[in-house]
XYZ file of C-alpha atoms in Angstrom:
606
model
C 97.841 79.924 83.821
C 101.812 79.048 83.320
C 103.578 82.467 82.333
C 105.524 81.928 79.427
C 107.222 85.561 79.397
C 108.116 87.868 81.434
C 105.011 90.297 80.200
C 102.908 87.188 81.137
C 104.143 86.983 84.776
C 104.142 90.966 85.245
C 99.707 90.511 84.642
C 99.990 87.117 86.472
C 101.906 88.257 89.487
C 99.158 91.653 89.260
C 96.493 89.443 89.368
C 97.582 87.406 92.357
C 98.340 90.605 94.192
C 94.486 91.304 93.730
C 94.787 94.288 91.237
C 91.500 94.707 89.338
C 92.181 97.459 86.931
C 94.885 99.089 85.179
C 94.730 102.710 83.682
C 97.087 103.250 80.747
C 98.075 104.506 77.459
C 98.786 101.942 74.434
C 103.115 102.349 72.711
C 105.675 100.273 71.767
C 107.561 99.950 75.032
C 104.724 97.790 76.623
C 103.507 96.168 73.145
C 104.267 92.874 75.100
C 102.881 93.710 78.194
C 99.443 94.775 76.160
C 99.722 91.092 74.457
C 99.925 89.574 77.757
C 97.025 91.433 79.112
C 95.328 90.191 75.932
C 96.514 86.540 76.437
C 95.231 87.133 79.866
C 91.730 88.090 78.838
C 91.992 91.538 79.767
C 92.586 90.620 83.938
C 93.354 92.913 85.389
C 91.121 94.984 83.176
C 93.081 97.601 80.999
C 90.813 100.953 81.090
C 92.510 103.461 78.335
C 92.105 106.858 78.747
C 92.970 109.910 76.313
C 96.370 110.713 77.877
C 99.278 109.345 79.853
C 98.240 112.334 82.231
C 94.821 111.270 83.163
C 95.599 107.245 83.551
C 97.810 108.455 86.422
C 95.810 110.913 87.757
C 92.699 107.971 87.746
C 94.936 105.647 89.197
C 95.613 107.983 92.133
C 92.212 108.558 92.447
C 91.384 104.992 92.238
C 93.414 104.758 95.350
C 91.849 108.107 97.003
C 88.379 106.476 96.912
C 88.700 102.560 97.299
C 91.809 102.866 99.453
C 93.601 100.105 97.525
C 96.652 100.308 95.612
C 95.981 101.893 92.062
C 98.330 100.816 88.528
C 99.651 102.990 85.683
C 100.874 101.868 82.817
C 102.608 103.889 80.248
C 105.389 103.218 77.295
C 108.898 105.114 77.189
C 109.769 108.256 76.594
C 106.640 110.473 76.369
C 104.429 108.175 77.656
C 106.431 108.242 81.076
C 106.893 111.747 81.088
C 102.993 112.405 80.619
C 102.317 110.465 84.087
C 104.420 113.004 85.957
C 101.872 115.246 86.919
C 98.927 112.419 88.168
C 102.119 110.776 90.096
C 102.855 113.616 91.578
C 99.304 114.399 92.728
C 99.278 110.839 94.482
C 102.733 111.080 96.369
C 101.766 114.492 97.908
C 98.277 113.143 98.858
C 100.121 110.212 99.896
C 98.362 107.647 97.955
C 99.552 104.228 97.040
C 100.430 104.048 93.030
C 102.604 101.704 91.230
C 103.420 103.053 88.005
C 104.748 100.264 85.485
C 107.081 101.970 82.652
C 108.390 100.767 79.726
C 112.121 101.202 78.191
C 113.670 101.021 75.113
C 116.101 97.934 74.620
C 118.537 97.171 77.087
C 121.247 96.852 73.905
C 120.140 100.326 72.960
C 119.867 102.457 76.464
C 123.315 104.677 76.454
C 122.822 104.978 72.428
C 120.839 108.359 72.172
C 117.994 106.035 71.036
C 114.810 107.394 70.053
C 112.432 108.037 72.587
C 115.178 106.499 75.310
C 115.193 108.952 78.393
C 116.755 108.556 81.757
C 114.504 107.159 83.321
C 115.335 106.124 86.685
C 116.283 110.215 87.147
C 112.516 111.102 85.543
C 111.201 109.159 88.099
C 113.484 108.980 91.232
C 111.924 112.793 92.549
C 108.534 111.336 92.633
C 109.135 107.808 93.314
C 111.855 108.417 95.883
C 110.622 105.330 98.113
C 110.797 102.775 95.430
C 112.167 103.183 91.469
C 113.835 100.232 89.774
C 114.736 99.286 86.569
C 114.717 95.472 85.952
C 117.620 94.077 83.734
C 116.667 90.351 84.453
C 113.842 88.270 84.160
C 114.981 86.744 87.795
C 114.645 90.029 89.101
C 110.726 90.849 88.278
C 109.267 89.177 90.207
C 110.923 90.868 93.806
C 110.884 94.149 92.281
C 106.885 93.771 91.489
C 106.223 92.505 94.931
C 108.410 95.187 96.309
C 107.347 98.236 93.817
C 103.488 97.373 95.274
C 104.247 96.295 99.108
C 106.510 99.730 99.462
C 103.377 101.713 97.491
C 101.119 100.128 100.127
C 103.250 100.310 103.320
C 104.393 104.013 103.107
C 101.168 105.252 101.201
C 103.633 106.575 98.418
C 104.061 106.315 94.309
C 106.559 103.872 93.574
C 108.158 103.021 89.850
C 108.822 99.727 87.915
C 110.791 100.519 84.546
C 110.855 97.083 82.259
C 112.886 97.612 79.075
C 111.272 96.079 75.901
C 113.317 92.965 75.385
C 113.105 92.259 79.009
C 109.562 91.951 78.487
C 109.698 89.150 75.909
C 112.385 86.899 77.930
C 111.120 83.834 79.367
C 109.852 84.299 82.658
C 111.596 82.735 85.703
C 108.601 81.536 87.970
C 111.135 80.795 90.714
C 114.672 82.583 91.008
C 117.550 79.764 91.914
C 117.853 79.313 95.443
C 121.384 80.391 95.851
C 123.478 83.463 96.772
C 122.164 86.198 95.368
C 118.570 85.453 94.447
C 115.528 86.923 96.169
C 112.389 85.252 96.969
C 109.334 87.487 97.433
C 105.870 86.857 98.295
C 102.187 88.633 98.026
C 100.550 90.118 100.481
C 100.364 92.891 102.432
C 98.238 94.016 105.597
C 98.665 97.697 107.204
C 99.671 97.381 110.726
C 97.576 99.099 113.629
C 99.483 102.345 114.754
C 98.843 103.998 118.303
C 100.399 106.112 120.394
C 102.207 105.159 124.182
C 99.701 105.367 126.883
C 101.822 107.774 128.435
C 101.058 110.157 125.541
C 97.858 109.556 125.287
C 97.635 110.759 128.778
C 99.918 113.655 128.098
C 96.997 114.839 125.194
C 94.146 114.297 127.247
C 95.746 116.560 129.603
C 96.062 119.041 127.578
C 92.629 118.586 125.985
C 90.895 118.603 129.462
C 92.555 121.735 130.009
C 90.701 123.501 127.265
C 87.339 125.156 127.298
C 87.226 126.328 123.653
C 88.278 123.537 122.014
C 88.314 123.379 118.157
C 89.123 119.916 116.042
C 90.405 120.541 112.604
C 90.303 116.948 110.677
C 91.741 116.041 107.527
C 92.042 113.105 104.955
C 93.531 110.409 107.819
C 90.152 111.021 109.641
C 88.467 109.336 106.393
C 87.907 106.324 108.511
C 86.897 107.869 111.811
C 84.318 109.668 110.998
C 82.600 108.282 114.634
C 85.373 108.573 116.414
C 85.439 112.396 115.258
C 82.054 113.209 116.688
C 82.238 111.508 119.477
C 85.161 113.197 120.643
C 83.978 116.562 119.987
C 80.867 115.629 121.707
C 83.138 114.815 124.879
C 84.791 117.933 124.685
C 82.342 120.362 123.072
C 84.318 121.067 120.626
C 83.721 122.479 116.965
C 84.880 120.434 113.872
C 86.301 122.341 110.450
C 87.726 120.764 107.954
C 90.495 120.850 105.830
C 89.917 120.220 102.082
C 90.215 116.400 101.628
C 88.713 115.397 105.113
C 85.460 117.078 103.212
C 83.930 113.679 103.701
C 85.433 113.079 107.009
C 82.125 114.636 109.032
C 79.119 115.360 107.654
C 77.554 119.098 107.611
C 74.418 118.235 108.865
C 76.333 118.200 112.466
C 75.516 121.642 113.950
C 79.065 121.761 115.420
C 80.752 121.424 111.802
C 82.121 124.170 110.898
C 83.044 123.093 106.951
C 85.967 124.144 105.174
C 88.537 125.856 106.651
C 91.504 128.629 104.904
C 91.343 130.398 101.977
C 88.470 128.758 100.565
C 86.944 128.254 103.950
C 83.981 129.103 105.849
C 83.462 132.125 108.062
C 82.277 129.657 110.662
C 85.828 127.526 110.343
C 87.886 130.762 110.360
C 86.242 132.584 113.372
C 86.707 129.382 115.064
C 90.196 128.804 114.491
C 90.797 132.138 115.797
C 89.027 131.914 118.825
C 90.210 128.620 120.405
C 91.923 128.387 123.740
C 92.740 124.367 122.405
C 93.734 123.030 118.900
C 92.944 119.430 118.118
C 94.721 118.353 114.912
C 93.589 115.077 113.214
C 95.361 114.167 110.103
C 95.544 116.492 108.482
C 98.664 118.655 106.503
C 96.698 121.897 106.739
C 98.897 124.006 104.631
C 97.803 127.781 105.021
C 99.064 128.247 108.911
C 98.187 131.895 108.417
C 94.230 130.313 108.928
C 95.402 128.494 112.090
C 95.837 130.559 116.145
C 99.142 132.542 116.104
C 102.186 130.304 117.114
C 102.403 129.544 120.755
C 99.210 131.261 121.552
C 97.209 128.386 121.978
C 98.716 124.585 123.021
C 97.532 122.100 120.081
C 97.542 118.425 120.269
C 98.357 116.210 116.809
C 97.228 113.086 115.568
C 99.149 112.037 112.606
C 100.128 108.664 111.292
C 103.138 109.787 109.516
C 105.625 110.346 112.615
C 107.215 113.261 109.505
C 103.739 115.511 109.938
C 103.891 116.346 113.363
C 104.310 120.017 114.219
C 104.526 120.583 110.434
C 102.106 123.728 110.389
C 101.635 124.691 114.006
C 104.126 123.400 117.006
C 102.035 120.272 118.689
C 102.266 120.212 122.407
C 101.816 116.810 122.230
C 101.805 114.828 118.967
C 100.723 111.212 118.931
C 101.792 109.010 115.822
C 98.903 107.133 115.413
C 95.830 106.037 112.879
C 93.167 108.261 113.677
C 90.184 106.069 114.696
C 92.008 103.795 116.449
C 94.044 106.700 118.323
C 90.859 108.561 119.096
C 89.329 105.653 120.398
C 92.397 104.999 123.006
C 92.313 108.804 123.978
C 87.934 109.073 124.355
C 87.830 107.364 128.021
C 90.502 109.871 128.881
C 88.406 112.763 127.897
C 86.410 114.813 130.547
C 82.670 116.031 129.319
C 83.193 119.908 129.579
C 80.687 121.316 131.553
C 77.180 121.579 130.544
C 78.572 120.093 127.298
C 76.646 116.999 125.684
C 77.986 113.056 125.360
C 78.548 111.506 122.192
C 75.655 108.879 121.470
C 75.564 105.707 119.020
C 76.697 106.176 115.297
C 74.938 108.209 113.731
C 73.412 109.962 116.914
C 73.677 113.289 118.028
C 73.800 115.155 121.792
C 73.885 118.722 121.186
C 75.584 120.365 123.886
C 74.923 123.285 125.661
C 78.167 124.599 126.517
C 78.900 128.441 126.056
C 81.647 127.225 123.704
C 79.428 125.182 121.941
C 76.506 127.535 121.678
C 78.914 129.777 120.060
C 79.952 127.390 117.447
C 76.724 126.600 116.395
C 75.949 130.215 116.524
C 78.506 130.107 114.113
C 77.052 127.908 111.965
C 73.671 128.617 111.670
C 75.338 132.454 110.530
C 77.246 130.872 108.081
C 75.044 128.972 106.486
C 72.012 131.488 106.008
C 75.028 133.664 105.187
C 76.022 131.244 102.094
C 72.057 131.020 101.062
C 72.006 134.821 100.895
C 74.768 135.204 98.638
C 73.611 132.488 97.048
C 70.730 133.741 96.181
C 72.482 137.323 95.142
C 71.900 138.509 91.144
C 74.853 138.298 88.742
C 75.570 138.056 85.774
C 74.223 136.075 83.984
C 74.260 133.553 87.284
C 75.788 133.332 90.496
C 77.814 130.402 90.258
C 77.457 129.901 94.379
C 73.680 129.348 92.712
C 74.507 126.258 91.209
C 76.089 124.204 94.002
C 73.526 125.567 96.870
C 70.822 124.456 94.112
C 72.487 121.215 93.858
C 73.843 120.476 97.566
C 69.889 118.893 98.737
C 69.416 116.789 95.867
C 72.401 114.416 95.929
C 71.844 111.286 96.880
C 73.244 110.121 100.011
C 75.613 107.807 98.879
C 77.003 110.158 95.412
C 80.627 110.472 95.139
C 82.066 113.822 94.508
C 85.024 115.113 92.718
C 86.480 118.745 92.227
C 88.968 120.049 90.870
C 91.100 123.433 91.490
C 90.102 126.813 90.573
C 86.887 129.152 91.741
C 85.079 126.039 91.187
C 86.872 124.634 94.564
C 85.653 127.291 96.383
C 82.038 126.991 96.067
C 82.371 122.721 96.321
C 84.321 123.601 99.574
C 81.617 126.105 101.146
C 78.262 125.066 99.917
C 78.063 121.275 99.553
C 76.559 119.702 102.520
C 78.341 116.557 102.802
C 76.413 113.330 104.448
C 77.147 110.546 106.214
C 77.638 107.832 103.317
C 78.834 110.170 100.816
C 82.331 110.317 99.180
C 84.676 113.609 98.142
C 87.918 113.838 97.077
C 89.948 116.261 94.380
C 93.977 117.235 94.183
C 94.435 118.355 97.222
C 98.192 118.892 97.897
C 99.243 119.434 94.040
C 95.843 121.063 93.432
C 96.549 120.414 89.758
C 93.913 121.768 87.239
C 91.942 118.806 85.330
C 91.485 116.464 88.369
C 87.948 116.222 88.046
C 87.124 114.654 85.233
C 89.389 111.437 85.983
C 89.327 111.072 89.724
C 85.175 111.330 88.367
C 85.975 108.350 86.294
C 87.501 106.255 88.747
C 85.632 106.494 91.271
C 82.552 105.176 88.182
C 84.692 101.991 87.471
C 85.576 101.229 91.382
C 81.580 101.961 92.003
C 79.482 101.744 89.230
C 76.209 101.461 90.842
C 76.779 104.916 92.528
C 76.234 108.485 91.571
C 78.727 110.526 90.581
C 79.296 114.221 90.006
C 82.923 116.306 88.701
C 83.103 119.590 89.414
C 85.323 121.715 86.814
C 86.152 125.264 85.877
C 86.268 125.774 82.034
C 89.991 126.436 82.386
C 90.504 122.609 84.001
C 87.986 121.580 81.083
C 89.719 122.594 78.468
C 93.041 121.445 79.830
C 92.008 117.857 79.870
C 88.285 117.693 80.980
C 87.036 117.422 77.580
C 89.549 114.871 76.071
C 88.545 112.629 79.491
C 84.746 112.999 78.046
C 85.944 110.600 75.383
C 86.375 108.060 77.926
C 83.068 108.286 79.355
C 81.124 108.265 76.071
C 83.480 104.842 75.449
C 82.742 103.491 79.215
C 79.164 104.323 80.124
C 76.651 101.503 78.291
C 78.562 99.187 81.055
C 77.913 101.311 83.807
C 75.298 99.864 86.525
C 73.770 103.543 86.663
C 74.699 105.577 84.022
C 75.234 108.706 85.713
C 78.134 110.584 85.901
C 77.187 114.480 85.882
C 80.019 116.902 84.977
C 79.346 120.236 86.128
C 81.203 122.996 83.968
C 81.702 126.759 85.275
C 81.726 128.379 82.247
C 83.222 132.127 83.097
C 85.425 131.811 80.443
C 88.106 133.237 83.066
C 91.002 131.090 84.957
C 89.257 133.069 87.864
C 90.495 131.667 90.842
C 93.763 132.967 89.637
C 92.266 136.297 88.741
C 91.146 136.735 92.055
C 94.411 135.792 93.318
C 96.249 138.470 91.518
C 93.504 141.020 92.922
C 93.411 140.287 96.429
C 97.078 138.820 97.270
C 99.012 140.770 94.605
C 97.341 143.883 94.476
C 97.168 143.439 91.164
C 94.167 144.124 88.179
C 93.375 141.211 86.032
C 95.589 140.251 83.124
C 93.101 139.551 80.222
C 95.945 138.000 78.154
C 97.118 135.316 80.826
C 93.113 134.970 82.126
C 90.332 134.637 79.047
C 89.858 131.574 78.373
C 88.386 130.973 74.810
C 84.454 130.243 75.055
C 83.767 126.614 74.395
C 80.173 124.744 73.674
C 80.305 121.925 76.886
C 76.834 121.577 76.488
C 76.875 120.846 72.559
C 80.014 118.837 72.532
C 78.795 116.046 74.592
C 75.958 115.695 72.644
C 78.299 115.221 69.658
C 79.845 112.551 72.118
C 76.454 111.196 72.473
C 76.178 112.504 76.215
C 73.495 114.412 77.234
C 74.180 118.315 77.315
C 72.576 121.119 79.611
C 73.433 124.243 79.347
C 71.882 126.983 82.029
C 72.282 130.695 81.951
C 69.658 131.622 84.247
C 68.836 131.603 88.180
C 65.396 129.962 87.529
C 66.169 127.266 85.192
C 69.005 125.806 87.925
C 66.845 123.745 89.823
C 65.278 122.036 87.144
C 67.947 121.697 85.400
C 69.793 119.714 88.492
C 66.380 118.063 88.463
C 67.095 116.952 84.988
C 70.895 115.809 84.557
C 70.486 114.017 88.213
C 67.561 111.693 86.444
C 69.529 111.218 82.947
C 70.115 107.578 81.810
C 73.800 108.279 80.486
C 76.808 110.719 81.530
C 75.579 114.962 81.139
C 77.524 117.954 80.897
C 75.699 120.111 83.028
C 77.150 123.855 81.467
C 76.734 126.553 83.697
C 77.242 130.461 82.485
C 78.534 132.028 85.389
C 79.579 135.865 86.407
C 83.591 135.885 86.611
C 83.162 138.864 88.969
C 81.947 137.120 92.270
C 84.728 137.029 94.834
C 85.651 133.796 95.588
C 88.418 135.715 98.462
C 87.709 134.436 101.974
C 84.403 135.284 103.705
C 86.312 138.289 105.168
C 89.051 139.747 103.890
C 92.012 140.935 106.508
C 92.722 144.867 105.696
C 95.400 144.652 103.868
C 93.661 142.305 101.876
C 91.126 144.590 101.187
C 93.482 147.261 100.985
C 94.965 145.348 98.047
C 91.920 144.157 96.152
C 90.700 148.299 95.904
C 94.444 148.879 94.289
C 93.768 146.525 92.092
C 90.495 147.540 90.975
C 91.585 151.100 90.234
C 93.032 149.669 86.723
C 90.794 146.488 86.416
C 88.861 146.381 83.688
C 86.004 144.802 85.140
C 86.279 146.841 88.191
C 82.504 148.015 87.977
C 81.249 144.771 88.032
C 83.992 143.610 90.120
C 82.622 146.322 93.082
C 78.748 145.494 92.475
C 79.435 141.811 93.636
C 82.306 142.575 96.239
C 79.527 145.020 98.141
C 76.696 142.129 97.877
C 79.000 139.710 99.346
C 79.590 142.434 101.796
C 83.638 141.709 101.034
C 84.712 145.415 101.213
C 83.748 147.290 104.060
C 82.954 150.894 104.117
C 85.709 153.362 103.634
């Protein structure tokens, strides 16, 4: 194809660079970037969603789950102000997103014209690596190349802003080779990272030192999910897991701990406190409060971002590094501990019968007939831990998983048993509200052949969840398997929060900031033509998962859940606790409140 405007080379030049899909909103800043698309026959394919909001957060989850670059699109004005949030999301997960932006004529910017905002401020907080506004057609071509090289090479949200007329310009396929002109190509491939040898050795002495070693792994040990085991098989160490490494390891390792923090297991937390050694792999770990007390244990780092090191917990010896390829360097370096077992092939497993070891897997064997048992607990009218332990054996080993933040977080973090094959991701850094439902759609158009489930509160739902059903109704006939399951927690509470205010503030629920407004999930995707499920009772759970998992198009699986199970940690620290019974002394579901608390055995005796 010859481009005959600059709109025409912007999908061109996309196209060469190997982008397959675009997420975006329709206005009349990119009218002539639409037409080229058009022109183009729809390559790279435009997907439209119901919001500005959710094309960026899908485009950051497009990157989350295929590891390639994902696009935006969005017109001027409010079109670019409604990506914020999904931008923002990807730069603090560190994801690769190029954002494409238009702007209102370059005779009218300065002129108070309507719907003409600053945008090179909007976007400069967000898009600090890389925002540009073209003002020539000679320049688009560098600044394209550039906006998605930069995206790619620092794993960062970068910003092209092309005003209007700029768009409809002809394009100039090759700048003039003189002073002053830039000639950029395509291409881009990540370089391999490792540490010195000399470091290595420096963290294998410290490592070897150890005799309670614990690993706590995060979304850069996505790719070394072998490397992982086998060096905690070397060392005997335990693994946890910090919310998007979820998929780094599966749980059906008896040394994996799970989750770790707030939302963590009791396994991960007991272990994180009893370490002599801490073994960080890439991972941003926020809540250090979770982690040993400063200088009581030495820790070792594996980071590829030089900027992460001794972020949350001083490293003893930090190695900038990608973390398969830096494990791999460090593993012949690694003494067995004694008595503990090697690391086999992929997808073998040695248990070892260290002391350390035994005690981990102690550990988890506790913690998980723990989480059945309070699984299994009566509420009212369900136990919402019910639903995901119901739901955790029958996905399919290769489903992709999405969640979102709230109290739904906390049961996706604890009770689903991730497996070797499977995918998880949600906002993990931002933790932004209404994440599910488009990282869920996504990750359907980069694998359409695959399972996939979102996992929402009915306060994330009704943020955005439902408007993003629209897009599935439009999407699924072309689907290679239809299904794409949204679980709703109906509680019709913003109960994460509520719990928050409880157990960290002290303070009783605030029905005006908290109820949410009931909502029919299960009825309004059948009026989307969806199939709708809605389950109220502990019985009916396992059928029901039975039944949305074997549906031939996208289901809204609605659960009624009881607002008043804790989701606090497995064991609250005293003044915690001390907090949470303030609280409940002007709570108005404080009864209730203290019937679950005791069954999860949350508040000790007085």
């Amino acid at each position: 194809m010859t481009s005959r405007t600059v709109a025409d080379f912007i999908v061109q030049r996309l196209t060469d660079w190997g982008i397959r899909r675009i997420y975006g909103y329709s206005g009349d800043g990119i009218n002539t970037i639409l037409g080229a698309l058009n022109r183009a026959g729809n390559r790279p394919e435009f997907i439209q969603p119901a919001h500005e909001e959710l094309a960026a957060l899908m485009a950051g989850a497009h990157a989350k789950y295929t590891g390639e670059v994902g696009v935006c699109l969005a017109t001027s004005g409010p079109g670019a102000v409604h990506l914020l949030n999904g931008l923002y999301d990807a730069s603090l997960d560190h994801q690769p997103v190029v954002a494409i932006v238009g702007q209102q004529d370059r005779t009218a910017i300065g002129g108070r014209y309507q719907q003409e905002i600053d945008l090179i401020s909007l976007f400069k907080d967000v898009a600090k690596a890389y925002v540009q506004m073209a003002s020539s057609a000679e320049q688009i071509r560098h600044l394209l190349d550039r906006a998605i090289r930069v995206a790619l090479a620092e794993r960062t949200v970068t910003c092209l802003i092309v005003p209007h007329d700029l768009q409809k310009e002809p394009a100039a396929e090759e700048p003039p080779h003189e002073h002053g002109a830039i000639h950029s190509g395509i291409g881009y491939v990540a370089p391999l990272i490792v540490p010195a040898e000399a470091e290595l050795r420096r963290a294998a002495e410290v490592l070897n030192a150890g005799q309670k070693v614990a690993m706590l792994v995060g979304a850069g040990a996505l790719e070394a999910t072998d490397e992982v085991i086998a060096v905690a098989e070397r060392l005997g160490a335990g693994v946890a897991k910090a919310l998007l490494g979820k998929a780094a390891v599966p749980d059906d390792l008896p040394f994996v701990t799970g989750s770790a923090g707030w939302l963590g297991t009791s396994a991960s937390n007991a272990m994180l406190q009893q370490c002599d050694t801490l073994f960080l792999v890439g991972t941003g770990f926020p809540y250090s409060e979770f982690l040993p007390l400063e200088g009581k244990v030495p820790a070792v780092q594996i980071d590829i971002d030089g900027g992460m090191l001794s972020l949350r917990y001083p490293a003893t010896v930090g190695l900038v590094g990608d973390s398969a390829q830096t494990l791999r360097l460090l593993l012949p370096l690694l003494q067995p501990k004694t008595g503990s077992g090697e690391g086999g092939p992929a997808g073998t497993h040695l248990q070892g019968n260290g002391s350390w070891r035994r005690w981990v897997e102690g550990q988890v064997s506790e913690w998980w007939r723990s989480a059945e048992a309070r699984a299994m607990h009566p509420a009212n009218p369900l136990n919402p831990q019910r639903v995901f332990w119901e739901l955790s054996p029958r996905l399919p080993d290769n489903s992709i998983l999405a969640g979102d933040s709230g109290s739904s977080t906390v049961w996706y973090a604890r009770h689903l048993k991730i497996r070797r094959g499977m995918k998880a991701s949600l906002s993990g850094t931002l933790a932004t509200m209404g994440s599910a439902v488009p990282y869920a759609l996504a990750a359907k158009f980069a694998y359409p052949d695959r399972l996939v489930v979102a996992i929402a509160g009915d306060g994330a739902m009704q943020m955005n969840g439902i408007n993003a059903l629209i897009t599935a109704a439009k999407f699924h006939p072309r689907w290679e398997d239809p299904r794409l399951v949204v679980l709703v927690m109906n509680n019709r509470d913003l109960n994460y929060v509520t719990w928050e205010q409880r157990v960290m503030e002290g303070d009783p629920k605030f029905p005006p900031s908290q109820d949410v407004p009931d909502f029919p999930y299960a009825r309004y995707a059948e009026m989307l033509g969806l199939k709708g499920i809605r389950v109220d009772s502990p019985d009916a759970v396992g059928p029901a998962w039975d039944e949305a998992l074997a549906a031939n198009r996208p289901v809204v699986f609605e659960a009624v859940v009881d607002p008043n199970v804790p989701t606090a940690p497995p064991q609250l620290k005293p003044e915690q606790e001390q907090k949470l019974r303030r609280a409940l002394e002007g709570d108005p579901d404080a009864e209730a409140v203290l019937r679950q608390a005791a069954a999860e055995g949350v508040l000790g005796q007085r």
